[in-house]
Coordinates of N, CA, C and O in Angstrom, one line a residue:
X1 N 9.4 -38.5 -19.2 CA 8.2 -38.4 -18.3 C 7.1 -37.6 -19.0 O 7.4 -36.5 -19.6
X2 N 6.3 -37.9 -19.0 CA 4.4 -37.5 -19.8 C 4.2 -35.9 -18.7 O 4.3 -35.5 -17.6
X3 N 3.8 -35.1 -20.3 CA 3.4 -34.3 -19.6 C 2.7 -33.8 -18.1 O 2.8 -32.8 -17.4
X4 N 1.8 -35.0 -18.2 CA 1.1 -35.2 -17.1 C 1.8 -35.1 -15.8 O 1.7 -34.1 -15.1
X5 N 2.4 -35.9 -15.5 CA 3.1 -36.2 -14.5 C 4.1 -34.3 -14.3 O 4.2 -33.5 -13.4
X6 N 4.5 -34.4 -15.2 CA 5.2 -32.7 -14.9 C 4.3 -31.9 -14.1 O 4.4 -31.4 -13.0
X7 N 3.4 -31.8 -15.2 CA 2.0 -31.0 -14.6 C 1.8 -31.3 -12.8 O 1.9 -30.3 -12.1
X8 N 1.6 -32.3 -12.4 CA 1.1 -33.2 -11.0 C 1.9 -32.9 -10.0 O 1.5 -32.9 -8.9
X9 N 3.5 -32.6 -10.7 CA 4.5 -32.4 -9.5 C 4.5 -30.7 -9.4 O 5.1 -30.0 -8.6
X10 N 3.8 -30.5 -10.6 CA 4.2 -28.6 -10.4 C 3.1 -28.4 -9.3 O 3.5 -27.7 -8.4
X11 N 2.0 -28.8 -9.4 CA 1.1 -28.4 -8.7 C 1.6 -28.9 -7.1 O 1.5 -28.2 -6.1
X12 N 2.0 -30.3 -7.2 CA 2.1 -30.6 -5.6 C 3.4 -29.4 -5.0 O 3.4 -28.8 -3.9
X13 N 4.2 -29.2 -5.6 CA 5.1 -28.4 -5.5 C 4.7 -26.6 -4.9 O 5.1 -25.8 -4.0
X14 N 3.5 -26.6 -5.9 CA 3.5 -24.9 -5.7 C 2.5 -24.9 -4.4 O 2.5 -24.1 -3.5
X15 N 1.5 -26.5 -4.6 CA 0.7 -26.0 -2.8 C 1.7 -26.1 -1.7 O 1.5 -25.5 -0.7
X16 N 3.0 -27.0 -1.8 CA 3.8 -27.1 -0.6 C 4.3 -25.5 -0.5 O 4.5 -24.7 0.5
X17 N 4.5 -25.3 -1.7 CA 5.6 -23.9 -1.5 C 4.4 -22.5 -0.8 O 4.7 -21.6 0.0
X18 N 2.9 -22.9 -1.4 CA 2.1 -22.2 -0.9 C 2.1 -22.2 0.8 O 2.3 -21.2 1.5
X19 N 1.8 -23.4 1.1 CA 2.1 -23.7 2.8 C 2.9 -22.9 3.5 O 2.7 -22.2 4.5
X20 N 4.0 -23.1 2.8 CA 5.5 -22.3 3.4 C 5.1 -20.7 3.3 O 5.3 -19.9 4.2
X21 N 4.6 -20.3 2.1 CA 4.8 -19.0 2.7 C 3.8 -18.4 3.6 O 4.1 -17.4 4.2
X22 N 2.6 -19.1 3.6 CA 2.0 -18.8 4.2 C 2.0 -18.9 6.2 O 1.3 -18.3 7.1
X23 N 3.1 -20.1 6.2 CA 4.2 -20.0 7.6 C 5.0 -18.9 7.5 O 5.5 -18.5 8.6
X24 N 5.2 -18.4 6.7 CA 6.3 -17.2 6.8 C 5.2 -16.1 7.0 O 5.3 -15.4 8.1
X25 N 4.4 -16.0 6.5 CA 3.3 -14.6 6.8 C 3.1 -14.5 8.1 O 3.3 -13.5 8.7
X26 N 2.5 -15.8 8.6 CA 1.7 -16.1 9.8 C 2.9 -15.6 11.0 O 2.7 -14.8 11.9
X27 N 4.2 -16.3 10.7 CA 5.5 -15.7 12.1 C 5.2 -14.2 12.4 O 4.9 -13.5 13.4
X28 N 5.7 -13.9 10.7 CA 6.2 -12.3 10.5 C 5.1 -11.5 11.5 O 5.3 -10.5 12.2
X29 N 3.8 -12.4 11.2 CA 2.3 -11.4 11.8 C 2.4 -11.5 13.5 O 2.0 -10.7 14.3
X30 N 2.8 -12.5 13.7 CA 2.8 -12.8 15.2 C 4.2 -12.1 15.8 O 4.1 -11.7 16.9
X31 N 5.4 -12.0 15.4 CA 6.1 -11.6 16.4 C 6.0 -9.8 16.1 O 6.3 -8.9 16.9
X32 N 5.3 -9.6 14.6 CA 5.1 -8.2 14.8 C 4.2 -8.0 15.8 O 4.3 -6.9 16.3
X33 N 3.1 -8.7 16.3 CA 1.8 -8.3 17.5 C 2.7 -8.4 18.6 O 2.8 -7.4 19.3
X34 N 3.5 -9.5 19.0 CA 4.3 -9.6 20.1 C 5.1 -8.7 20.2 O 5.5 -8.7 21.4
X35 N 5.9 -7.5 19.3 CA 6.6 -6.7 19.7 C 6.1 -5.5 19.8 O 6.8 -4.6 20.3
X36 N 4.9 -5.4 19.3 CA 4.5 -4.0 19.2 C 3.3 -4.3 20.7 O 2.4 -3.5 20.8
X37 N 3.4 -5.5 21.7 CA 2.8 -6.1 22.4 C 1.4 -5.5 22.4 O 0.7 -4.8 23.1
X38 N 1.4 -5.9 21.2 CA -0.7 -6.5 20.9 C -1.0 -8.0 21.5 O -2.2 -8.5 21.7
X39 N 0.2 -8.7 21.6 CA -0.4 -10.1 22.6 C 0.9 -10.2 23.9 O 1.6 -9.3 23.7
X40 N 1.1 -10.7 24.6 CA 2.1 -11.7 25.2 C 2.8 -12.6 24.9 O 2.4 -13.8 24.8
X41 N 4.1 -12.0 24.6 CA 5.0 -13.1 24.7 C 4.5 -14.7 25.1 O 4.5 -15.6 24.3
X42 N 4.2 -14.7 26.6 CA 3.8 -16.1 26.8 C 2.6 -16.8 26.4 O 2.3 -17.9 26.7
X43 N 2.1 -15.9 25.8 CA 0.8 -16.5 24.8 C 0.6 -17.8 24.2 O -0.3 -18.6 24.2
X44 N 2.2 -17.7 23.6 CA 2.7 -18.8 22.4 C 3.1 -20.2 23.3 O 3.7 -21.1 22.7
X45 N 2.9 -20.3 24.1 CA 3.3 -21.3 25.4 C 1.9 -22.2 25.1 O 1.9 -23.4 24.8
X46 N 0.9 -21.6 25.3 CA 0.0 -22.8 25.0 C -1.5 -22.5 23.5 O -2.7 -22.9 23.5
X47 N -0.7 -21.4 22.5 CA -1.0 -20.1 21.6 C -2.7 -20.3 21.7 O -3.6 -20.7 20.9
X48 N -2.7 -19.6 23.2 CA -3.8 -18.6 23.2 C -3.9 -17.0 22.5 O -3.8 -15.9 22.9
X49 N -3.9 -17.6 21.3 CA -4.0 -16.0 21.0 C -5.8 -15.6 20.3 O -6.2 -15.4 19.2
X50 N -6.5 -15.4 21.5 CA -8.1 -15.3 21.2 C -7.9 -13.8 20.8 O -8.3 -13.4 19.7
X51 N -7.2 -13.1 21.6 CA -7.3 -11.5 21.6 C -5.8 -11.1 21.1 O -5.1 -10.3 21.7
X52 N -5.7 -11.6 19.9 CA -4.7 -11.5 18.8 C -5.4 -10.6 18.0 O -6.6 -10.5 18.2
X53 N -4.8 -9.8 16.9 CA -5.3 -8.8 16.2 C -5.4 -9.7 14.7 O -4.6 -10.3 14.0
X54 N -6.8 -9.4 14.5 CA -7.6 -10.0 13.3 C -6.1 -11.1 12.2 O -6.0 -12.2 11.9
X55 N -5.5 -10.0 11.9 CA -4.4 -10.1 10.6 C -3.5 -11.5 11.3 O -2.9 -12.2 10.5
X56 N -3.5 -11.7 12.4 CA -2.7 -12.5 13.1 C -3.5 -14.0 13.3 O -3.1 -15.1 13.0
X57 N -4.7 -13.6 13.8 CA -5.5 -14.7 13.5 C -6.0 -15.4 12.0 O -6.0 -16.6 11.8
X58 N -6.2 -14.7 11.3 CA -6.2 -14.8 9.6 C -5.0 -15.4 9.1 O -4.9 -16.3 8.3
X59 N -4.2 -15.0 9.6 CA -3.2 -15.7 9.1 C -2.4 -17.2 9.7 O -1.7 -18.0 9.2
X60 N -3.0 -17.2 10.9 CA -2.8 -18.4 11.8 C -4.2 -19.9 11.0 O -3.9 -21.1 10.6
X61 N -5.3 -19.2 11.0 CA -6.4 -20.1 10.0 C -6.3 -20.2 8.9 O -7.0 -20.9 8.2
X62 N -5.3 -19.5 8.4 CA -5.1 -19.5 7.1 C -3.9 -21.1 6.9 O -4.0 -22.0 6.2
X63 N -2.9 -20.8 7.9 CA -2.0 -21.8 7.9 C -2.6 -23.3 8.1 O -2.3 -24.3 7.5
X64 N -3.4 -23.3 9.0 CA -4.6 -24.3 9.2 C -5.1 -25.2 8.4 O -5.1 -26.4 8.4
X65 N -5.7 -24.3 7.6 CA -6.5 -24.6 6.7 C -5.5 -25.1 5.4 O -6.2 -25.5 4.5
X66 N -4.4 -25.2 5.3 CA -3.6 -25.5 4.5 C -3.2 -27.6 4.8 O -2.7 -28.4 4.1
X67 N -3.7 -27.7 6.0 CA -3.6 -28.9 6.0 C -4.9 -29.5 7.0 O -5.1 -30.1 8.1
X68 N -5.9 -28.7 5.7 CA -7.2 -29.7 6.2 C -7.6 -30.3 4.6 O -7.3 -31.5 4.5
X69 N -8.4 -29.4 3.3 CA -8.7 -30.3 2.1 C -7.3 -30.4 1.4 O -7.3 -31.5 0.8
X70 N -6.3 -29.8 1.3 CA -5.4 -30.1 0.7 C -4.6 -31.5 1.0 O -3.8 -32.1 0.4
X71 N -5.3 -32.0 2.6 CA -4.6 -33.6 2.7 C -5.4 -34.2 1.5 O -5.0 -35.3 1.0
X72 N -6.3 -33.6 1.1 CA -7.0 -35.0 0.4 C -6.6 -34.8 -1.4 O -6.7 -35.6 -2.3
X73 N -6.1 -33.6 -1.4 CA -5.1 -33.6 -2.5 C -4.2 -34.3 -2.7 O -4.1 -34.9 -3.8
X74 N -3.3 -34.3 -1.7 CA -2.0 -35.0 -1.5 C -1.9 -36.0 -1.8 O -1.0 -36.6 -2.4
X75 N -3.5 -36.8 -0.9 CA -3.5 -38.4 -1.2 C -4.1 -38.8 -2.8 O -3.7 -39.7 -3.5
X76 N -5.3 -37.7 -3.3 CA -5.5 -38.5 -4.3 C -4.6 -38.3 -5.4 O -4.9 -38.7 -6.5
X77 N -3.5 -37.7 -5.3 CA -2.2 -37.4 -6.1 C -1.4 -38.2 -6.4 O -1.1 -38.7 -7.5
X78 N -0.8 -38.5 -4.9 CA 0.2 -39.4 -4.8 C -0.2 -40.6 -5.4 O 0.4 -41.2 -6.3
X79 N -1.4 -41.2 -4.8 CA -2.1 -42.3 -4.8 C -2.0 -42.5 -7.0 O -1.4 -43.4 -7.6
X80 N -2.6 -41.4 -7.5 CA -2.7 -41.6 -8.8 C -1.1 -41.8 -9.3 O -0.8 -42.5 -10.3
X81 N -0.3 -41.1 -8.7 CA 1.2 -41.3 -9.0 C 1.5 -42.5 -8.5 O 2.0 -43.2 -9.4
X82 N 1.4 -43.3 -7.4 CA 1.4 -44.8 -7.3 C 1.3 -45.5 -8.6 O 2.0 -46.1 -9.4
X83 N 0.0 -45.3 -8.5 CA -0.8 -46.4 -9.7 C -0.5 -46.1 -10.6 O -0.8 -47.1 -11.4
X84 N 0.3 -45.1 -11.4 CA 1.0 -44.8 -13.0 C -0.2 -44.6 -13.8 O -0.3 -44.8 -15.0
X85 N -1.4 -44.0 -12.9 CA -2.7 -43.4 -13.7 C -2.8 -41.7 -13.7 O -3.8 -41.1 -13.9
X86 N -1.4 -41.1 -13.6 CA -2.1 -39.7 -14.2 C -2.3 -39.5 -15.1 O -1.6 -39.9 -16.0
X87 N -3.9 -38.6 -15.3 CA -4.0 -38.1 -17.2 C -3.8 -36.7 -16.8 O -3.8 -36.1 -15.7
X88 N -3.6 -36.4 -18.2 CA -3.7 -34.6 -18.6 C -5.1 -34.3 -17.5 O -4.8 -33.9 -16.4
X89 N -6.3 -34.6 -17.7 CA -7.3 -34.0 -17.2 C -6.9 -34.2 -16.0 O -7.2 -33.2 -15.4
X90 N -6.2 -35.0 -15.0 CA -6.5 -35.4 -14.0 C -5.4 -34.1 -13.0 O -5.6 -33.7 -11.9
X91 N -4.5 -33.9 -13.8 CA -3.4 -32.9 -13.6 C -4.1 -31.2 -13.8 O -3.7 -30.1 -13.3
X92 N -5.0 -31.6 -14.5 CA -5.3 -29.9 -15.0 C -6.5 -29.7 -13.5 O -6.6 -28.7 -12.9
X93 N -7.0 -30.6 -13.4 CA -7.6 -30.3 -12.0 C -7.0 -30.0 -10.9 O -7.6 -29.3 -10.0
X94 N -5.6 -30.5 -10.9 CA -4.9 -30.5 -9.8 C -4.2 -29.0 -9.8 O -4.0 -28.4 -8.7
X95 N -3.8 -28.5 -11.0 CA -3.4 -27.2 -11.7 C -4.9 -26.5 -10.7 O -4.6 -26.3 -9.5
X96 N -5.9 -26.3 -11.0 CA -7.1 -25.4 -11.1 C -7.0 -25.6 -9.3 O -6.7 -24.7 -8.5
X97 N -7.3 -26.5 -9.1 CA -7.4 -26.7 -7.2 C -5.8 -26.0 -6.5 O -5.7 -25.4 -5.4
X98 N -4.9 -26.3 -7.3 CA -4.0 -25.5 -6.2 C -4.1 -23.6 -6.6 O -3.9 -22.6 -5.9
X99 N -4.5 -23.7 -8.1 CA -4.9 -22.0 -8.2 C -6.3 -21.4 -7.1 O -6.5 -20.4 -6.4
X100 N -7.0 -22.4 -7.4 CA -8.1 -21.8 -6.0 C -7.7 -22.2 -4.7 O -8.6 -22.2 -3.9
X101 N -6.7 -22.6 -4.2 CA -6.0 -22.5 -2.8 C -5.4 -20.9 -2.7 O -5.8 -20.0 -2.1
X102 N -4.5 -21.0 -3.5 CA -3.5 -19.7 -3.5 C -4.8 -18.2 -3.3 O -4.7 -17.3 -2.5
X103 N -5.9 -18.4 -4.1 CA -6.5 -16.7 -4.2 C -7.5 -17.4 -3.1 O -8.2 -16.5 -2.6
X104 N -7.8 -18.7 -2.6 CA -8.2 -18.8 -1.3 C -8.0 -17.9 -0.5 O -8.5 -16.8 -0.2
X105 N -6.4 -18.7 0.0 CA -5.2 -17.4 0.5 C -5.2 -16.4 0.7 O -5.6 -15.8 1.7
X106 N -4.8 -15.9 -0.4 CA -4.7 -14.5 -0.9 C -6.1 -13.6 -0.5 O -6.0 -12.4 -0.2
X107 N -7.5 -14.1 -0.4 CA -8.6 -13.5 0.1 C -8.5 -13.3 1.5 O -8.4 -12.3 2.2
X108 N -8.4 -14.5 1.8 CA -8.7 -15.3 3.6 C -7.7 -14.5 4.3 O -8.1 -14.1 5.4
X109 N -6.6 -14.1 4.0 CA -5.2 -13.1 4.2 C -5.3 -11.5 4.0 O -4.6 -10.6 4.5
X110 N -6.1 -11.5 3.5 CA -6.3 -10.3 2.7 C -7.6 -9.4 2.9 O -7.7 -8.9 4.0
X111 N -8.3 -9.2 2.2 CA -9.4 -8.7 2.1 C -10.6 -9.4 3.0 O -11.5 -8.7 3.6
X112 N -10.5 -11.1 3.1 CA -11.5 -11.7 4.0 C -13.0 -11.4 3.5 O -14.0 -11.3 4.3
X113 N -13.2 -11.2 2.2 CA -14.4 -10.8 1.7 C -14.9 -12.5 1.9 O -14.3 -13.5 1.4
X114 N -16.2 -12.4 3.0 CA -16.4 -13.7 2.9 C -17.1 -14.4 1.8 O -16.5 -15.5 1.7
X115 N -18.1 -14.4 0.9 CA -18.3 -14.9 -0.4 C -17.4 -15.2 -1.1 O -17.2 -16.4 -1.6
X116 N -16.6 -14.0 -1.3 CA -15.7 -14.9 -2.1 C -14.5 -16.2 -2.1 O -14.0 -17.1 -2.8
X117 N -14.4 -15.6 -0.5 CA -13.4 -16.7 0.1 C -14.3 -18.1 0.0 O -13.7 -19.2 -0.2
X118 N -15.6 -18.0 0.2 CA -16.1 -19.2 0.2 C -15.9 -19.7 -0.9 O -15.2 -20.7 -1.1
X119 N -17.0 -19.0 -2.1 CA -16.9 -19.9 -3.2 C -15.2 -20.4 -3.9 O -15.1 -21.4 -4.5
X120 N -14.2 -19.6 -3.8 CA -12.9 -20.2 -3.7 C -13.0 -21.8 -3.1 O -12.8 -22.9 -3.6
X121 N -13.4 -21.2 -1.7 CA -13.5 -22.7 -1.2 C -14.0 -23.9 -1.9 O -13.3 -24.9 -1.9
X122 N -15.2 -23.6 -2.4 CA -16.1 -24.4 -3.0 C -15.1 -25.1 -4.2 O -15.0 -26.3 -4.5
X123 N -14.6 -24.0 -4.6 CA -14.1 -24.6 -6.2 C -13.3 -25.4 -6.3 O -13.2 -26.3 -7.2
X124 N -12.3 -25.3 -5.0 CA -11.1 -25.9 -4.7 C -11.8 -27.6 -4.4 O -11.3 -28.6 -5.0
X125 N -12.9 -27.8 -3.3 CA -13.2 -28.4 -3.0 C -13.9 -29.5 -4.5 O -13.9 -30.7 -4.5
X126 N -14.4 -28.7 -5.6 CA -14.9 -29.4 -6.6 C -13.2 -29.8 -7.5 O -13.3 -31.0 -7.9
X127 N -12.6 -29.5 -7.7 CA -11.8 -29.6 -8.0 C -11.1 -30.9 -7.4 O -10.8 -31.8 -8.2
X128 N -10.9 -31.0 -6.1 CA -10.3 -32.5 -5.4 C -11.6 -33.6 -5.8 O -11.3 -34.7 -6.2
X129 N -12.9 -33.4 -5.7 CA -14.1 -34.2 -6.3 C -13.4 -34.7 -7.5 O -12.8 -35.8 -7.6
X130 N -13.4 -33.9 -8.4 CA -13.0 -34.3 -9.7 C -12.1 -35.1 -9.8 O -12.2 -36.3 -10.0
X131 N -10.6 -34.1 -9.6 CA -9.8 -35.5 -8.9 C -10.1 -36.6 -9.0 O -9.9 -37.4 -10.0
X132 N -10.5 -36.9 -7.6 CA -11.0 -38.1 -7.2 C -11.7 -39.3 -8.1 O -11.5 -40.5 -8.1
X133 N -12.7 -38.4 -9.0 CA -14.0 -38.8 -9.7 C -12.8 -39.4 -11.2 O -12.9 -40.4 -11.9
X134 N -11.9 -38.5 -11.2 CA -10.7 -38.8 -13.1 C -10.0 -40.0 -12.5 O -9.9 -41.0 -13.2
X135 N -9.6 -40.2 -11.4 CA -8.6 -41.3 -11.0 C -9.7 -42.7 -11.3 O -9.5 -43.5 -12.2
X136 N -10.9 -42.8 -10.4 CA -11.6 -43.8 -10.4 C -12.2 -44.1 -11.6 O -12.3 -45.3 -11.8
X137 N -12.6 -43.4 -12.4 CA -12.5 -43.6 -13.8 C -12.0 -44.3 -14.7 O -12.5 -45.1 -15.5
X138 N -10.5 -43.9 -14.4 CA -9.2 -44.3 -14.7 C -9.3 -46.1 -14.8 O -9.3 -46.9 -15.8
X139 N -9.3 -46.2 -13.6 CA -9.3 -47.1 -12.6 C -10.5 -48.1 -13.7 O -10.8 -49.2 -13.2
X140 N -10.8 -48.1 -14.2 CA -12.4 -48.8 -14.5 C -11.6 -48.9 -16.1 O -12.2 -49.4 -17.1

């Protein structure tokens, strides 16, 4: 199998594995507010949690946000894995977009410094462009 393709699966690998932990943060944060009752228990019934404590919400948008641009990773991935069109470059973007997810993350969770969370944003988002832009290329 072409380096490429190794490359393609590490990356889809490490945003899934990213997802997951970032579900593990998000529980750990919510049943610590629920026991230390910073919300209600019955909150989670229809999770109104408005008046949840910042770290709890951060981490709830944070999980969120993990399956809003990253669907479109998934597909122009898979899709290029379909077609038997991955290149190196097409992989190294895919490398670069799941590293600006993770210090997305790691800000949006974290520090919440909003610039920087954004331009994260931004890059991650040029990054699936590209993507997109090496497959259709490809494609021609």
């Amino acid at each position: 199998m072409p380096t490429s393709i190794y490359l393609l699966l590490a990356a889809l690998f490490l945003q899934t594995l990213l997802t997951l932990f970032i579900m593990v943060i998000m529980g750990k944060r919510r049943f610590k507010a629920a026991r230390e009752k910073q919300i209600q228990f019955d909150q989670f019934k229809t999770m109104a949690l408005d008046n949840a404590p910042e770290e709890v919400i951060l981490a709830s948008r944070n999980f969120t946000n993990q399956f809003e641009i990253p669907v479109l990773f998934f597909v122009v991935s898979l899709a290029a894995l379909a077609m038997k069109l991955v290149t190196l470059c097409f992989s190294i973007f895919a490398l670069l977009f799941v590293i600006s997810r993770i210090a997305h993350a790691y800000v949006h969770i974290g520090s919440n410094h909003i610039r920087t969370r954004f331009r994260l944003y931004l890059a991650g988002c040029a990054f699936i462009v590209l993507q997109w832009i090496t497959l259709l290329l490809t494609l021609i």
